[in-house]
Short mmCIF file of C-alpha atoms in Angstrom, two decimals:
data_model
loop_
_atom_site.label_atom_id
_atom_site.label_comp_id
_atom_site.label_asym_id
_atom_site.label_seq_id
_atom_site.Cartn_x
_atom_site.Cartn_y
_atom_site.Cartn_z
CA LEU E 1 10.07 -18.27 -17.95
CA PRO E 2 10.71 -14.53 -19.31
CA PRO E 3 14.13 -13.31 -18.98
CA LEU E 4 14.81 -10.55 -16.38
CA ARG E 5 13.34 -7.40 -16.41
CA TYR E 6 11.91 -4.33 -14.58
CA PRO E 7 8.39 -5.59 -15.65
CA ALA E 8 4.58 -4.07 -15.64
CA ILE E 9 2.63 -6.53 -13.94
CA CYS E 10 -1.11 -6.91 -13.83
CA ALA E 11 -3.05 -9.65 -11.88
CA PHE E 12 -6.48 -10.58 -12.76
CA LYS E 13 -9.25 -13.09 -12.58
CA GLY E 14 -9.80 -15.23 -15.68
CA GLY E 15 -12.71 -15.96 -17.36
CA LEU E 16 -13.45 -19.73 -16.09
CA GLU E 17 -13.25 -20.25 -12.38
CA SER E 18 -10.45 -22.99 -13.09
CA GLU E 19 -8.26 -20.76 -14.71
CA GLY E 20 -7.66 -18.96 -11.16
CA GLN E 21 -5.60 -15.88 -10.95
CA GLN E 22 -3.20 -14.87 -13.63
CA TYR E 23 -0.59 -12.55 -13.95
CA ILE E 24 0.62 -10.66 -16.99
CA ILE E 25 4.10 -9.70 -17.76
CA HIS E 26 4.96 -7.29 -20.40
CA GLY E 27 7.97 -5.08 -21.53
CA GLY E 28 10.67 -3.40 -19.08
CA LYS E 29 14.39 -3.30 -19.23
CA THR E 30 16.50 -6.51 -19.21
CA PRO E 31 19.90 -6.77 -17.56
CA ASN E 32 21.76 -6.09 -20.93
CA ASN E 33 19.45 -2.85 -21.16
CA GLU E 34 17.44 -3.91 -23.83
CA LEU E 35 13.85 -3.61 -23.98
CA SER E 36 11.20 -6.32 -25.01
CA ASP E 37 7.59 -6.18 -26.67
CA LYS E 38 7.13 -9.83 -25.72
CA MET E 39 4.15 -10.50 -23.48
CA TYR E 40 3.85 -13.64 -21.10
CA VAL E 41 0.64 -14.95 -19.45
CA MET E 42 1.90 -16.86 -15.79
CA SER E 43 -0.82 -18.83 -13.77
CA VAL E 44 -0.73 -21.29 -11.03
CA VAL E 45 -1.84 -24.87 -12.36
CA GLY E 46 -1.20 -26.81 -9.15
CA LYS E 47 -0.62 -26.95 -5.28
CA ASN E 48 0.73 -29.79 -3.78
CA ASN E 49 2.45 -30.53 -0.16
CA LYS E 50 3.06 -26.52 0.07
CA LYS E 51 4.65 -26.70 -3.52
CA VAL E 52 3.24 -24.27 -6.12
CA THR E 53 3.32 -25.13 -9.80
CA PHE E 54 3.46 -22.20 -12.13
CA ARG E 55 2.92 -22.30 -16.06
CA CYS E 56 4.19 -19.45 -18.12
CA THR E 57 3.38 -19.32 -21.79
CA GLU E 58 4.41 -16.34 -24.22
CA LYS E 59 1.36 -14.86 -25.94
CA ASP E 60 1.89 -13.60 -29.50
CA LEU E 61 -0.19 -10.47 -30.44
CA VAL E 62 -1.59 -9.61 -33.82
CA GLY E 63 -2.87 -6.12 -34.98
CA ASP E 64 -1.58 -2.92 -33.16
CA VAL E 65 1.25 -4.49 -31.21
CA PRO E 66 2.69 -1.99 -28.55
CA VAL E 67 6.37 -1.06 -28.81
CA ALA E 68 9.02 -2.34 -26.37
CA ARG E 69 8.74 -0.17 -23.61
CA TYR E 70 9.06 0.24 -19.66
CA GLY E 71 7.48 2.42 -17.04
CA HIS E 72 3.95 1.66 -18.71
CA SER E 73 1.05 0.53 -16.85
CA ILE E 74 -1.46 -2.73 -17.81
CA ASP E 75 -4.90 -2.69 -16.06
CA MET E 76 -7.78 -4.91 -16.86
CA VAL E 77 -11.42 -3.73 -17.35
CA TYR E 78 -14.69 -5.51 -17.37
CA SER E 79 -17.40 -4.71 -19.43
CA ARG E 80 -20.93 -6.57 -20.33
CA GLY E 81 -18.91 -9.82 -19.03
CA LYS E 82 -16.19 -9.50 -21.00
CA SER E 83 -12.48 -8.18 -20.30
CA MET E 84 -9.63 -6.53 -22.11
CA GLY E 85 -6.12 -5.48 -21.04
CA VAL E 86 -5.25 -1.55 -21.30
CA ILE E 87 -1.79 -0.58 -21.63
CA PHE E 88 -0.84 3.32 -21.68
CA GLY E 89 2.05 5.23 -21.39
CA GLY E 90 5.77 4.45 -20.73
CA ARG E 91 9.11 5.18 -22.44
CA SER E 92 10.90 3.56 -25.29
CA TYR E 93 14.19 3.43 -27.25
CA VAL E 94 14.06 6.10 -30.15
CA PRO E 95 13.32 4.66 -33.35
CA SER E 96 16.59 2.89 -34.80
CA VAL E 97 16.77 5.34 -37.62
CA GLN E 98 17.26 8.37 -35.38
CA ARG E 99 19.87 6.10 -33.24
CA THR E 100 23.19 6.94 -33.31
CA THR E 101 26.47 5.32 -31.77
CA GLU E 102 26.89 7.94 -28.98
CA LYS E 103 23.12 8.14 -28.10
CA TRP E 104 22.13 4.46 -28.66
CA ASN E 105 20.25 4.16 -25.63
CA THR E 106 18.50 7.39 -25.75
CA VAL E 107 14.59 7.06 -24.70
CA ALA E 108 11.55 8.94 -25.31
CA ASP E 109 8.09 9.21 -24.07
CA CYS E 110 5.74 6.53 -26.17
CA LEU E 111 3.29 7.88 -28.25
CA PRO E 112 -0.14 8.55 -25.97
CA HIS E 113 -2.02 5.97 -27.51
CA VAL E 114 -4.30 3.40 -25.53
CA PHE E 115 -3.82 -0.38 -26.12
CA LEU E 116 -6.75 -2.87 -25.69
CA VAL E 117 -5.46 -6.12 -25.66
CA ASP E 118 -7.60 -9.43 -25.99
CA PHE E 119 -5.78 -12.11 -24.30
CA GLU E 120 -8.44 -14.67 -25.44
CA PHE E 121 -7.47 -14.08 -29.19
CA GLY E 122 -4.16 -12.21 -28.71
CA CYS E 123 -5.66 -9.16 -30.64
CA SER E 124 -4.34 -5.65 -29.94
CA THR E 125 -6.03 -2.22 -31.01
CA SER E 126 -4.66 1.04 -30.46
CA TYR E 127 -6.80 4.03 -29.88
CA ILE E 128 -5.81 7.66 -30.23
CA LEU E 129 -7.72 10.10 -27.67
CA PRO E 130 -7.65 14.02 -28.13
CA GLU E 131 -7.55 14.38 -24.00
CA LEU E 132 -4.26 12.51 -23.98
CA GLN E 133 -1.53 14.40 -25.06
CA ASP E 134 1.38 12.85 -23.58
CA GLY E 135 2.54 9.14 -23.06
CA LEU E 136 3.43 9.52 -19.42
CA ALA E 137 6.05 7.43 -17.90
CA PHE E 138 5.83 6.07 -14.18
CA HIS E 139 2.15 7.09 -13.54
CA VAL E 140 -0.42 5.65 -11.19
CA SER E 141 -3.26 3.47 -12.54
CA ILE E 142 -6.17 2.14 -10.80
CA ALA E 143 -8.69 -0.14 -12.75
CA ARG E 144 -12.29 -0.23 -11.28
CA ASN E 145 -14.83 -2.27 -13.55
CA ASP E 146 -14.82 -0.87 -16.90
CA THR E 147 -12.71 2.33 -15.90
CA VAL E 148 -9.00 2.85 -15.62
CA TYR E 149 -7.93 6.01 -13.74
CA ILE E 150 -4.24 7.58 -15.15
CA LEU E 151 -2.95 9.76 -12.51
CA GLY E 152 0.51 12.00 -12.58
CA GLY E 153 3.16 10.52 -14.41
CA HIS E 154 6.31 12.26 -15.94
CA SER E 155 6.51 13.78 -19.27
CA LEU E 156 10.24 13.55 -20.53
CA ALA E 157 9.46 16.06 -23.49
CA ASN E 158 9.19 18.91 -21.22
CA ASN E 159 10.75 17.32 -17.96
CA ILE E 160 7.22 18.09 -16.02
CA ARG E 161 5.04 15.86 -13.56
CA PRO E 162 1.68 17.10 -14.40
CA ALA E 163 -1.26 17.02 -11.99
CA ASN E 164 -3.19 15.37 -14.38
CA LEU E 165 -6.40 12.91 -13.57
CA TYR E 166 -7.79 11.04 -16.41
CA LYS E 167 -10.40 8.71 -16.72
CA ILE E 168 -10.33 6.17 -19.37
CA THR E 169 -13.86 4.37 -19.60
CA VAL E 170 -13.87 1.02 -21.97
CA ASP E 171 -17.13 -0.08 -23.29
CA LEU E 172 -17.16 -3.43 -24.87
CA PRO E 173 -20.27 -4.32 -26.67
CA LEU E 174 -20.70 -7.25 -29.12
CA GLY E 175 -19.37 -5.15 -31.85
CA SER E 176 -16.30 -2.69 -31.70
CA PRO E 177 -15.23 -1.39 -28.32
CA ALA E 178 -15.50 2.13 -27.46
CA VAL E 179 -13.01 4.15 -25.51
CA ASN E 180 -13.49 7.71 -24.03
CA CYS E 181 -11.27 9.65 -22.01
CA THR E 182 -12.37 12.49 -19.25
CA VAL E 183 -10.45 14.99 -17.65
CA LEU E 184 -10.89 15.09 -14.05
CA PRO E 185 -10.31 17.91 -11.51
CA GLY E 186 -8.18 17.15 -8.36
CA GLY E 187 -5.02 15.50 -9.49
CA ILE E 188 -1.87 15.16 -8.00
CA SER E 189 1.97 15.65 -9.30
CA VAL E 190 3.74 12.29 -8.59
CA SER E 191 5.57 9.81 -10.60
CA SER E 192 7.37 6.43 -9.61
CA ALA E 193 4.87 6.13 -6.62
CA ILE E 194 3.68 2.81 -4.72
CA LEU E 195 -0.13 2.36 -5.21
CA THR E 196 -1.71 -0.15 -2.45
CA GLN E 197 -5.31 -1.13 -2.35
CA THR E 198 -6.50 -1.02 1.65
CA SER E 199 -10.18 -1.87 1.06
CA ASN E 200 -12.92 -2.36 -1.72
CA ASP E 201 -13.49 1.47 -2.42
CA GLU E 202 -9.75 2.91 -1.26
CA PHE E 203 -5.94 3.11 -2.07
CA VAL E 204 -3.10 4.84 -0.81
CA ILE E 205 -0.11 6.23 -2.67
CA VAL E 206 3.25 6.36 -0.72
CA GLY E 207 6.52 7.59 -2.15
CA GLY E 208 7.59 8.76 -5.63
CA TYR E 209 8.94 12.05 -6.81
CA HIS E 210 7.42 15.50 -7.15
CA LEU E 211 10.47 16.92 -9.09
CA GLU E 212 13.20 15.50 -10.30
CA ASN E 213 15.53 15.83 -7.16
CA GLN E 214 12.49 15.98 -4.75
CA LYS E 215 10.99 12.98 -3.27
CA ARG E 216 7.43 13.13 -2.47
CA MET E 217 7.13 12.98 1.75
CA VAL E 218 3.35 13.31 1.14
CA CYS E 219 1.23 10.12 1.65
CA ASN E 220 -2.48 10.29 -0.43
CA ILE E 221 -5.56 8.37 -0.07
CA ILE E 222 -7.60 7.79 -3.05
CA SER E 223 -11.49 7.01 -2.28
CA PHE E 224 -14.29 6.07 -4.53
CA GLU E 225 -17.85 6.67 -3.81
CA ASP E 226 -20.17 5.49 -6.87
CA SER E 227 -18.42 6.90 -9.83
CA LYS E 228 -16.85 9.61 -7.91
CA ILE E 229 -12.84 9.45 -7.10
CA GLU E 230 -11.79 11.87 -4.10
CA ILE E 231 -7.75 12.22 -3.40
CA ARG E 232 -6.84 14.02 -0.11
CA ASP E 233 -3.48 14.01 1.91
CA MET E 234 -3.51 11.53 4.97
CA GLU E 235 -1.26 11.65 8.09
CA THR E 236 2.37 10.60 7.03
CA PRO E 237 4.10 7.99 9.04
CA ASP E 238 7.56 8.95 10.54
#
């Protein structure tokens, strides 16, 4: 099993029906305040007399391997019968050549690169998109078919939570993948929020931070209709 950590976890359906549901565990801080770039795939292999058996394997990556990080997101996209993992954002320790004894655990925003990970072959490729200027940490991400929506997040460099909304589309033809980003209007300023799916086309955002010392007391509904996304306030529970 992977060591204890604050993880980023993604659930997705495997290519074969027998594979069932799998979980990707990547990054996060361990109890020793260390960061790991290792990736694990966990799946259910058997259920017997109410006992569930899991299998967890470490996945080696080649190519542009994402640096160890936390506060990032992992999502699965599906295009033309194929699937890819999408990793974006987060924070990491500053490079070892810049670390000193007094500031050994200093963290910085990750570069705003988008990583496509092929879990079947263990290949990882990074993409630089001009629309993404910051490696936002603790953002909200939603994956739908071939698209990942990135909402909010916190930029450590300038200590802001921009009201950004990005639409990252991934096309998986027989050749090289194509990754495109579009900046959409109507974003909200939020970080460290909880996202819950309430129906096939509707999500709810709860909690998080609006400012460094100001928690968000507003809930939002995110709804999809065709390829359009709408974010609106909802009545907040007591």
